[in-house]
Short mmCIF file of C-alpha atoms in Angstrom, two decimals:
data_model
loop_
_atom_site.label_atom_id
_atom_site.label_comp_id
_atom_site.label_asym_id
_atom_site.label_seq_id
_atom_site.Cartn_x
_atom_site.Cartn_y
_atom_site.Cartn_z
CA UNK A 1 75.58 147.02 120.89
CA UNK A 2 77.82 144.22 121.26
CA UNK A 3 81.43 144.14 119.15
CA UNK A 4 81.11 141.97 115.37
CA UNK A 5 83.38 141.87 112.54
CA UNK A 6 82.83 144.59 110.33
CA UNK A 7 79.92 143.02 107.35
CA UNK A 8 81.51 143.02 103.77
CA UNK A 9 81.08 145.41 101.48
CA UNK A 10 78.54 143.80 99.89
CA UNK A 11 76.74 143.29 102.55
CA UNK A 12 76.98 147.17 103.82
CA UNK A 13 75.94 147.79 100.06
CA UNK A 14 72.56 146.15 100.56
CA UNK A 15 71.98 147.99 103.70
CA UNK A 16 72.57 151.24 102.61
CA UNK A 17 70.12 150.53 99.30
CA UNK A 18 67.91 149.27 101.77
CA UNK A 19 68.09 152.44 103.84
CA UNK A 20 68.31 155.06 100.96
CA UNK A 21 64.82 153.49 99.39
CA UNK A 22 62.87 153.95 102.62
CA UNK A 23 64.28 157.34 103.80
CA UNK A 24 64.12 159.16 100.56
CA UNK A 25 60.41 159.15 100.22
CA UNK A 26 59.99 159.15 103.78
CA UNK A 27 61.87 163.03 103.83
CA UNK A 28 59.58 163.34 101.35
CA UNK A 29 56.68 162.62 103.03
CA UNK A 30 58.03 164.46 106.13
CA UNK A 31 58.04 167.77 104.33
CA UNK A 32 55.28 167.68 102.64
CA UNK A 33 53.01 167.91 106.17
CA UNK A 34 54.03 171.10 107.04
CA UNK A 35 53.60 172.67 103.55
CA UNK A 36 49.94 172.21 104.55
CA UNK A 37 50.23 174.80 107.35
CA UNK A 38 52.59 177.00 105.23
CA UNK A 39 49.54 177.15 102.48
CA UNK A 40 47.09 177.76 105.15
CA UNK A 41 49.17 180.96 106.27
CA UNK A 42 49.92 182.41 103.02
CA UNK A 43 45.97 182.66 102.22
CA UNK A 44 44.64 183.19 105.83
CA UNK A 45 47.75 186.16 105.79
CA UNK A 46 45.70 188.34 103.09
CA UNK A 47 42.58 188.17 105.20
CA UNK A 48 44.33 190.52 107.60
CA UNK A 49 46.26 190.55 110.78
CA UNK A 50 43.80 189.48 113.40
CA UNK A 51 42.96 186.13 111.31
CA UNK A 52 46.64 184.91 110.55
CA UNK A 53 47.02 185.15 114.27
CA UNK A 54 44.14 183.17 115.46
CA UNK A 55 45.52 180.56 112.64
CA UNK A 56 48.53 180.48 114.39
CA UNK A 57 47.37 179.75 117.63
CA UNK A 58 44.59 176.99 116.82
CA UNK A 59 47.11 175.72 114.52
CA UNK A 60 49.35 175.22 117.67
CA UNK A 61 46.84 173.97 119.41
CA UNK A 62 46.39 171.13 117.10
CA UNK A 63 49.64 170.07 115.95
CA UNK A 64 50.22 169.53 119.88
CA UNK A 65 47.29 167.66 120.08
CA UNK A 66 48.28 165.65 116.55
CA UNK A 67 51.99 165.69 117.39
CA UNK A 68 51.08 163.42 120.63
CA UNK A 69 49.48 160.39 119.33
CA UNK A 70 52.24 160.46 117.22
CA UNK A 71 53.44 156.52 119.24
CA UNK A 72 50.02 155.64 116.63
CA UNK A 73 52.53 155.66 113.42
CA UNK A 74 56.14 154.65 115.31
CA UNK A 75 54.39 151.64 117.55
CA UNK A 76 52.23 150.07 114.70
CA UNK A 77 55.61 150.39 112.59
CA UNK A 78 57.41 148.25 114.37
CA UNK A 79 54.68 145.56 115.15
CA UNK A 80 53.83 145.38 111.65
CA UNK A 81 57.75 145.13 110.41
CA UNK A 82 58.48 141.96 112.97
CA UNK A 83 55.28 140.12 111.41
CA UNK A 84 56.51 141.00 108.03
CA UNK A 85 59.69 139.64 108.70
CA UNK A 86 58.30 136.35 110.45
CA UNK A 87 56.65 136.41 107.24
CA UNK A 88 53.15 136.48 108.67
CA UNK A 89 51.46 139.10 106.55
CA UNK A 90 47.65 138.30 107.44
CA UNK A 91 49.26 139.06 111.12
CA UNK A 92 50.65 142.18 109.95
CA UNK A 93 47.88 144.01 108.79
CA UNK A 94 45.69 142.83 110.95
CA UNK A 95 48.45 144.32 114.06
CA UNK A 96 47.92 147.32 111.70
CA UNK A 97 43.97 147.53 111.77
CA UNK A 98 43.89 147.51 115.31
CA UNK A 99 45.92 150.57 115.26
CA UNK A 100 43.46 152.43 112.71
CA UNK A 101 40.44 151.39 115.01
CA UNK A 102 42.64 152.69 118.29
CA UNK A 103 43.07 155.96 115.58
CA UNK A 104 39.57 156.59 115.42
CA UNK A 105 38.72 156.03 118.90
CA UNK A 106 41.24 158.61 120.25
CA UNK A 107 40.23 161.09 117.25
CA UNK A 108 36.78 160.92 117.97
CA UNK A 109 37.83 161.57 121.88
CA UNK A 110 39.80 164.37 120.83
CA UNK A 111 36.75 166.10 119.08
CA UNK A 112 34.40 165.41 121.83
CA UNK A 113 36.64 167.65 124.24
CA UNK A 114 37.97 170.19 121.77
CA UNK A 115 34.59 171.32 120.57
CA UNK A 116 33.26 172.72 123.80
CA UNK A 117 36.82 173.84 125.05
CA UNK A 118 38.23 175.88 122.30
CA UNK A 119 37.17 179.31 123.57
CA UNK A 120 38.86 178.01 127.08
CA UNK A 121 41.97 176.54 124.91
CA UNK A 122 42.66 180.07 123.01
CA UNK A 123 42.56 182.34 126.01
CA UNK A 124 45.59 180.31 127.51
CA UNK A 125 47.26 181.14 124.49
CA UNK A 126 46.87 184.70 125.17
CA UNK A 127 44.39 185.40 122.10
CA UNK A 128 44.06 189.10 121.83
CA UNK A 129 40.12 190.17 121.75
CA UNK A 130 40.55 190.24 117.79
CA UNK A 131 42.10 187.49 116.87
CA UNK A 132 40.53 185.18 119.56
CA UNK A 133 37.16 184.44 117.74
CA UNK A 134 39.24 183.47 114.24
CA UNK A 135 41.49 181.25 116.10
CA UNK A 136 38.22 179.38 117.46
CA UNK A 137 36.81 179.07 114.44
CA UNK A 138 39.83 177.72 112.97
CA UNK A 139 40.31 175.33 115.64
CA UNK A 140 36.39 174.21 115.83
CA UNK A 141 36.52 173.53 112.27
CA UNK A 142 39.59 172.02 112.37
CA UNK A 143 38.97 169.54 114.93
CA UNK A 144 36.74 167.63 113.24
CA UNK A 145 40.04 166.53 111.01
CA UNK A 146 41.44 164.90 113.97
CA UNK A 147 40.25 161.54 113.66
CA UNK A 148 41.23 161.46 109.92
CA UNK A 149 44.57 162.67 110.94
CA UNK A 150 45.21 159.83 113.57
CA UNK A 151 44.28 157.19 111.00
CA UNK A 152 46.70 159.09 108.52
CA UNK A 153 49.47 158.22 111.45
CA UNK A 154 48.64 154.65 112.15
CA UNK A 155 47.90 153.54 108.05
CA UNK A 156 51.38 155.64 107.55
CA UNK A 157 52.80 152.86 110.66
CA UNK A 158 51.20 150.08 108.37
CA UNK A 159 52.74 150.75 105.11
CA UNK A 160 56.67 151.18 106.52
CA UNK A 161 56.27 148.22 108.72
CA UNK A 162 55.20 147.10 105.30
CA UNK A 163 58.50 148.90 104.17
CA UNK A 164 56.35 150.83 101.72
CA UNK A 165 57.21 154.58 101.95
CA UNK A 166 56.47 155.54 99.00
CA UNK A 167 52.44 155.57 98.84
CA UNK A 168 52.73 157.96 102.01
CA UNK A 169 54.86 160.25 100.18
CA UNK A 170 52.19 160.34 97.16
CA UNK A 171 49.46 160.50 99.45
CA UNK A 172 51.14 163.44 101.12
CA UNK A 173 51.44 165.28 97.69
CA UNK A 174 48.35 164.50 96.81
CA UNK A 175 46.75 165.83 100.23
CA UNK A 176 49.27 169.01 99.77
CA UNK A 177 47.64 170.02 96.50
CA UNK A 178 43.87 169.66 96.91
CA UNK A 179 44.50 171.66 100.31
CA UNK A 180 46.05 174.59 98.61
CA UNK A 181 43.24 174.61 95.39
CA UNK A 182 40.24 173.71 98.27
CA UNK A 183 41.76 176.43 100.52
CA UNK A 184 41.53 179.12 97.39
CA UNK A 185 38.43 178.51 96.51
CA UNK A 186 36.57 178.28 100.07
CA UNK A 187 38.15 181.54 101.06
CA UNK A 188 37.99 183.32 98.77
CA UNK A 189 35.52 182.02 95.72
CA UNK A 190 32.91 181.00 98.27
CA UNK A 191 33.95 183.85 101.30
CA UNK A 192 33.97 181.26 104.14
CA UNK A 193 36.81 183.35 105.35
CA UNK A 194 39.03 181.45 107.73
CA UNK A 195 36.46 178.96 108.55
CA UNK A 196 36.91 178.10 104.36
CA UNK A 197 40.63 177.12 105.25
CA UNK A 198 40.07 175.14 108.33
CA UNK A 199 36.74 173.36 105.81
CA UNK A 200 39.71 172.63 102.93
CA UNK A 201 41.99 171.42 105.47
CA UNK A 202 40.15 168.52 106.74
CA UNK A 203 38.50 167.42 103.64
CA UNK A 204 41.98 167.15 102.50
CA UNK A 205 43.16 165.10 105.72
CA UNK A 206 39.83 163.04 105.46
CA UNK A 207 40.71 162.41 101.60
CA UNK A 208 44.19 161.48 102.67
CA UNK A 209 42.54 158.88 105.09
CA UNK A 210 39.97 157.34 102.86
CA UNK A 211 43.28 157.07 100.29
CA UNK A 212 45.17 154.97 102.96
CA UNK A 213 42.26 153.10 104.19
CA UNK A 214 41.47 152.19 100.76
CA UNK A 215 45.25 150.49 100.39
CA UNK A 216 45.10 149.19 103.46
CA UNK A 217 41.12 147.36 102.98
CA UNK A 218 42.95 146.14 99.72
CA UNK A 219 46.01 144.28 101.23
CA UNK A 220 43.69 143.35 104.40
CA UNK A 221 41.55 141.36 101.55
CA UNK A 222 44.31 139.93 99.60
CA UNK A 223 45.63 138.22 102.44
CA UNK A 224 42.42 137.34 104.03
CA UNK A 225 43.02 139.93 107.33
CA UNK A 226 39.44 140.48 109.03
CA UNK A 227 38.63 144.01 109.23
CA UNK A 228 36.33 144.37 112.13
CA UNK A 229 37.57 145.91 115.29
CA UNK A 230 39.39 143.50 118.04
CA UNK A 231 39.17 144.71 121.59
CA UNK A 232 42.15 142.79 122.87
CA UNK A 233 43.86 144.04 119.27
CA UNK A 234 43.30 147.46 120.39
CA UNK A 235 44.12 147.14 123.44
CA UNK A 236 47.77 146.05 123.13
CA UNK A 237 48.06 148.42 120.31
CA UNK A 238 47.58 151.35 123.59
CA UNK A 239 49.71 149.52 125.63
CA UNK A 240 52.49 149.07 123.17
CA UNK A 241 52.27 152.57 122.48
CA UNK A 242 51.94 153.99 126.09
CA UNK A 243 55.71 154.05 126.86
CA UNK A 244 56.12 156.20 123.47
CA UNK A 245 53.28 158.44 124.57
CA UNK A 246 55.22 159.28 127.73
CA UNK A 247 58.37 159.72 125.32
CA UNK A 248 56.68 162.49 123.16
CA UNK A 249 55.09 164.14 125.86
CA UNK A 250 58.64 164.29 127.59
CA UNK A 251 60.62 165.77 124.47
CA UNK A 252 57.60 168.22 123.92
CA UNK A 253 58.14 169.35 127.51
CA UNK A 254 61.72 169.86 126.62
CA UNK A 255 60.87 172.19 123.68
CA UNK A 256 58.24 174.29 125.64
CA UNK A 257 60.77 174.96 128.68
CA UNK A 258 63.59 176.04 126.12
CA UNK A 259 60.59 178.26 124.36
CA UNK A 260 59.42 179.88 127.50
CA UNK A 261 63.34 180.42 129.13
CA UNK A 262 63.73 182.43 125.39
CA UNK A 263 60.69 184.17 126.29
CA UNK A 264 62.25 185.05 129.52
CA UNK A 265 65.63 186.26 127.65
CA UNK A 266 63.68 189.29 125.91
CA UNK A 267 62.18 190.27 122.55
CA UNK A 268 65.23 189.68 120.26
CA UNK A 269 66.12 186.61 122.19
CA UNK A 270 62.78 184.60 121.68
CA UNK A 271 62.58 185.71 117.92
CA UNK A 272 66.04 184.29 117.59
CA UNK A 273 65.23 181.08 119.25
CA UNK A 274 62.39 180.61 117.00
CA UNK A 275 63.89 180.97 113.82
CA UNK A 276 66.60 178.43 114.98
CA UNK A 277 64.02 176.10 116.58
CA UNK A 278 62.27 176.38 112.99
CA UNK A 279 65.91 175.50 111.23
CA UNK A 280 66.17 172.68 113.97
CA UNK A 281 62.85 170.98 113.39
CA UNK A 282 63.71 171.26 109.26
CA UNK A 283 66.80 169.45 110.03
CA UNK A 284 65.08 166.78 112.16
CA UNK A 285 63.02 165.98 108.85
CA UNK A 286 66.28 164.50 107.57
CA UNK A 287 67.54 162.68 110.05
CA UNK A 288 64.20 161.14 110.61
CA UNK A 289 63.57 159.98 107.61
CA UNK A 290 66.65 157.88 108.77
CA UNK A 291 65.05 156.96 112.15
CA UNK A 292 61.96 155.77 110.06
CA UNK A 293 64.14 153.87 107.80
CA UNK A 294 65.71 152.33 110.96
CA UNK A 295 62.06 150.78 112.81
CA UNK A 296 61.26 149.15 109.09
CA UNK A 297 64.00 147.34 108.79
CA UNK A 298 65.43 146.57 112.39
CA UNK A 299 61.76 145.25 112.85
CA UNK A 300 61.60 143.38 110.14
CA UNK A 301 65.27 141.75 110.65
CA UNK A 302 63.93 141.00 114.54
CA UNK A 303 60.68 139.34 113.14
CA UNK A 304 62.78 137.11 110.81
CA UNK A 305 64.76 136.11 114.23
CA UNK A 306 67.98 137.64 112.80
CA UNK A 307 69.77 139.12 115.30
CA UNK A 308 72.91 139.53 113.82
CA UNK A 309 71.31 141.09 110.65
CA UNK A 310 70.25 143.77 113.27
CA UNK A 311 73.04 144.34 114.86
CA UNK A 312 74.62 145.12 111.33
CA UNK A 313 71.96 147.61 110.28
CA UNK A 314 71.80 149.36 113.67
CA UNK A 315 75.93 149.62 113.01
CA UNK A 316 75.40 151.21 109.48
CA UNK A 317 72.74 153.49 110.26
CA UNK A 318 74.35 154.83 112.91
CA UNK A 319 77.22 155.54 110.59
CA UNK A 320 74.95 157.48 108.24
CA UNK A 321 73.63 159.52 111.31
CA UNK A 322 76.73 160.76 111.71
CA UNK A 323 77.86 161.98 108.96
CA UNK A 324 74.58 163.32 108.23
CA UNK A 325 74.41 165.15 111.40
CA UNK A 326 78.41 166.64 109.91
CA UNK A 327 76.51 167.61 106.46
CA UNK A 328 73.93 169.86 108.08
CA UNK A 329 76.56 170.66 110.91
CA UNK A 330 78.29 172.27 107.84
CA UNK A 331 75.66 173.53 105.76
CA UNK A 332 74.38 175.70 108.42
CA UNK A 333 78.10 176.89 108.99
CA UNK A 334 78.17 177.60 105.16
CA UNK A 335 74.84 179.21 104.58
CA UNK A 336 74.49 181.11 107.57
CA UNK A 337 75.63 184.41 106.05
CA UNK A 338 72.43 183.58 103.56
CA UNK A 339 69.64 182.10 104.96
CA UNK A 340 70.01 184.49 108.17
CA UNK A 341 68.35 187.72 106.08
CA UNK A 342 65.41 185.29 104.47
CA UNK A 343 64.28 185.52 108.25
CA UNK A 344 65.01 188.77 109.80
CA UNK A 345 67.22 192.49 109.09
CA UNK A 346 66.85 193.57 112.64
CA UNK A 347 70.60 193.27 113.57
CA UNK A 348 69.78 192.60 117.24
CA UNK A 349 68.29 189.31 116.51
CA UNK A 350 71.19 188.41 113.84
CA UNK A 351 73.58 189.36 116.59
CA UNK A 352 71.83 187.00 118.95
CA UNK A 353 71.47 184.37 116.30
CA UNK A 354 74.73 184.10 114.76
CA UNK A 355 76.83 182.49 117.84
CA UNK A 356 73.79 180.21 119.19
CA UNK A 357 73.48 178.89 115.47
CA UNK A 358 77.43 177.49 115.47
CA UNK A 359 76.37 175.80 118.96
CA UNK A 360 73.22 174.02 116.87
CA UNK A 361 76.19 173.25 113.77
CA UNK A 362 78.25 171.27 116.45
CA UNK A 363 75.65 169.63 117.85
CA UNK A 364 74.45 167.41 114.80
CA UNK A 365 76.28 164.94 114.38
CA UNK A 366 75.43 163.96 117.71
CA UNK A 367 71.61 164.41 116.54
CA UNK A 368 71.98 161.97 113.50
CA UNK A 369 73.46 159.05 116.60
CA UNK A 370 69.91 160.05 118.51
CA UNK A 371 67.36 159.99 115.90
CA UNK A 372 69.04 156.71 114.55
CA UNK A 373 69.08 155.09 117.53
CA UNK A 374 66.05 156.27 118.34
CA UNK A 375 64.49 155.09 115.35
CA UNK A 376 66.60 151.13 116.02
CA UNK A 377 65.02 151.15 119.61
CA UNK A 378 61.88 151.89 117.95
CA UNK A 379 61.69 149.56 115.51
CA UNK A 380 62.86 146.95 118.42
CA UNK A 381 59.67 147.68 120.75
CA UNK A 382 61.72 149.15 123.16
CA UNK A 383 58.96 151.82 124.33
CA UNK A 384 59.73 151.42 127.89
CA UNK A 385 63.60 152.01 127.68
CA UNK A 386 63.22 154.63 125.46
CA UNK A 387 60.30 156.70 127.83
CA UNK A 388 62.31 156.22 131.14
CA UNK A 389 65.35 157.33 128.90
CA UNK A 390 63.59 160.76 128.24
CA UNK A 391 62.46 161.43 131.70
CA UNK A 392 65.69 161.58 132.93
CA UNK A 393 66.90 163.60 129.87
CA UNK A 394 64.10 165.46 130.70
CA UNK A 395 65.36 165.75 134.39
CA UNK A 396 68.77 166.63 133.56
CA UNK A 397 67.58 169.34 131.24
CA UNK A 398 64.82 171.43 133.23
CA UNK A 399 67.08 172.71 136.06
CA UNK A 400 69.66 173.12 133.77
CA UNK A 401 67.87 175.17 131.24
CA UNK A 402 66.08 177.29 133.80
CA UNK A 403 69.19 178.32 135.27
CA UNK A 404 70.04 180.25 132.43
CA UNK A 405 68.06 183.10 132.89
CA UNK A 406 69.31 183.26 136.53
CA UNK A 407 72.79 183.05 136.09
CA UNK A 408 72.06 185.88 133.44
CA UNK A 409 73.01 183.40 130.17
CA UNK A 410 71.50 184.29 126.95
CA UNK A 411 70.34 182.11 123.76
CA UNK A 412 73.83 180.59 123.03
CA UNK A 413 73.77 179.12 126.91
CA UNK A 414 70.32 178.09 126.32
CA UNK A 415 71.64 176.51 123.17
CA UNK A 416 74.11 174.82 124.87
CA UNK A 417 71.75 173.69 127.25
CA UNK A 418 69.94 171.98 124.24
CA UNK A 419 72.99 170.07 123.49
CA UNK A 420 73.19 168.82 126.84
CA UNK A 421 69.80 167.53 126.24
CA UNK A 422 70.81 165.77 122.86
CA UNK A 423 74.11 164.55 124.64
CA UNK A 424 71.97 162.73 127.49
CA UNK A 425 69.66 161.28 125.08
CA UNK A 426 72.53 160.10 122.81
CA UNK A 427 74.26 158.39 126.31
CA UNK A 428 71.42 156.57 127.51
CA UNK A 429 70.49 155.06 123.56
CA UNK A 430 73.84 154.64 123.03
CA UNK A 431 74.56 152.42 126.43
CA UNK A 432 71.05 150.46 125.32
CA UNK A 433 72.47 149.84 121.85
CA UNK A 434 75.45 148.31 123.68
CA UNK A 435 73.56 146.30 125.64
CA UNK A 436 72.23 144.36 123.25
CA UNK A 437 69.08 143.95 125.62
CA UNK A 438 66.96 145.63 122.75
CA UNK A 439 67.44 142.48 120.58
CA UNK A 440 64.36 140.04 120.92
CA UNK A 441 63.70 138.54 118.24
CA UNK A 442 59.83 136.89 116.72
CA UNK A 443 56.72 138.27 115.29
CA UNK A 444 56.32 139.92 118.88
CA UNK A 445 58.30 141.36 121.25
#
């Protein structure tokens, strides 16, 4: 990111309005989705034993398969923000319906293979005999919510790059509550069992869809976008969101080597890891709400060929990253002595916990510089960069992290091996952001 005087304060004033109005509801938002799996556990967990387990492997199974066509809501972001900003809304939402259509092509793929292969799909999960035939249930059931989910992610991409956050965050609420009533009264007033949560789940997701589609048909009609699906539309909306593909599937690699080197480490090891893995990922909510703040607006400022503008927001959000990232850093410091026996009183795990969570407190600060500039390189179309950027994080981090075990490390080395990762990451955006080569401005990059 090349050198400028330092904006005026009225000036950074704006930006940081502009910021606070679309990352507030977009934490919002971010919370709110996994409250739907937290509901599904606390009813499915009085069914017994054997169910909540086979939840908790389908569920696995499809927030992978979910958590990769995630590029659906980041790519159609940006595209939409740089034709709002060239001012070009028909173009907009019309970048945005080809996104939906690409949605419900992929969903409907998705189904078609998960159907037939979810007895397959369990037993590489290691599904015990009992809890096997819930967990395919669940995930049969659940499949069929797939498609609605994927058009949830790509409307959610319209409305930011429309720098709307706040219908996803009442859409999320809204999709939060009917799931917990329809989950109550499947299993239990009608007995459907587990197969009555997975049922309450998607007719949730697929009223969270129609809600979205029906804002989107709305704008699409007020500024006279067609609505009929565009095969060349569709097809740069892939390609555009190929590179991030590759990105996701990279940093998910990351987080299944660091889970299966815990795994290695022994019993009190893993459960430690995965109580700071969950206080990780709750963390990440935060500072992405930042990243999505950052794709609205740098794409916008890019669309509206203002360069400089960009370069000014990138500056200030990466100021907010950081002392974010301090915040948290300090808050888990603070409120380790607290939160530590909400998850576990077997002393062996606290012992293991306690030095690998200062490691994760250090490193935060330099995760609020990576999910910003994550977020600015999104919002810039810079898919490519950012996917060759995580294979080589990727690269640096596999050997590394596998040595651990050998060289007879525990969590905190694997932790440490983490921040590597997040180090890496934070080089190779920050050298990009330096570059200035991320800055092309128009209505398309």
């Amino acid at each position: 990111m090349t050198q400028a005087p330092a904006p005026p304060r009225a000036v950074r004033r704006r930006h940081d309005r502009e910021i606070v109005s679309l990352a507030l509801p977009a934490f919002g938002a971010l919370v709110a989705e996994p409250l739907f799996l937290m509901v599904d556990s606390a009813i499915v967990g009085h069914l017994g034993t054997p169910q909540l387990a086979g939840l908790a492997i389908a569920a696995a199974l499809l927030s992978t398969a979910v958590s990769v066509f995630v590029f659906l809501a980041y790519a159609t972001t940006a595209a939409v923000a740089r034709r709002v900003g060239a001012g070009d809304l028909q173009a907009a939402i019309r970048q945005g319906m080809d996104g939906i259509w690409l949605a419900l092509l992929l969903g409907v793929a998705v189904v078609v293979l998960t159907i037939p292969t979810a007895p397959w799909l369990v037993d590489i999960f290691g599904a015990s005999g009992t809890a096997g035939p819930y967990a395919v249930t669940y995930l049969r059931v659940s499949s069929l919510g797939i498609p609605a989910m994927l058009v949830v992610l790509a409307a959610t991409g319209i409305l930011r790059g429309l720098q709307d956050t706040r219908t996803p965050l009442y859409v999320a609420i809204g999709g939060f509550a009917t799931n917990a009533l329809l989950n109550v009264g499947l299993v239990y007033g009608a007995g459907l069992g587990i197969a009555g949560s997975a049922w309450g789940t998607v007719i949730a997701q697929c009223g969270m869809a129609v809600a979205y589609l029906v804002v989107v048909v709305r704008g699409a009609r007020r500024h006279g976008a067609s609505l009929r699906p565009d095969a060349a539309g569709i097809r740069a909306s892939a390609q555009a969101g190929a590179p991030l593909l590759v990105r996701t599937l990279s940093l998910r690699a990351v987080l299944l080597i660091a889970t299966a080197v815990a795994a290695r480490l022994g019993d009190a090891q893993v459960a430690a890891h995965q109580i700071i893995l969950s206080l990780w990922s709750l963390m990440a909510f935060a500072l992405d709400a930042i990243a999505i703040a950052g794709q609205a607006i740098i794409g916008r400022y890019l669309g509206a060929d203002d360069a400089e503008g960009a370069r000014q927001v990138c500056r200030r959000m990466v100021q907010w990253g950081v002392v974010s990232g301090v915040v948290l850093g300090a808050l888990v410091i603070v409120a380790r002595p607290l939160f530590i026996p909400l998850f576990t009183s077997d002393t062996a795990v606290q012992d293991t916990l306690l030095p690998a969570l200062l490691v994760v407190a250090l490193s935060q600060p330099i995760a609020g510089v990576v999910f910003v500039l994550d977020g600015v390189l999104m919002g810039a179309g810079d898919g490519p960069y950012l996917a060759r950027a995580m294979l080589l994080t990727l690269a640096v981090f596999a050997p590394v992290a596998l040595l651990v075990p050998v060289l007879g490390g525990g969590l905190t080395a694997l932790w440490w091996a983490m921040t590597l990762m997040m180090t890496v990451r934070m080089l190779t955006l920050w050298l990009r952001s330096r570059s200035g080569r991320w800055i092309v401005t128009g209505a398309s990059r």
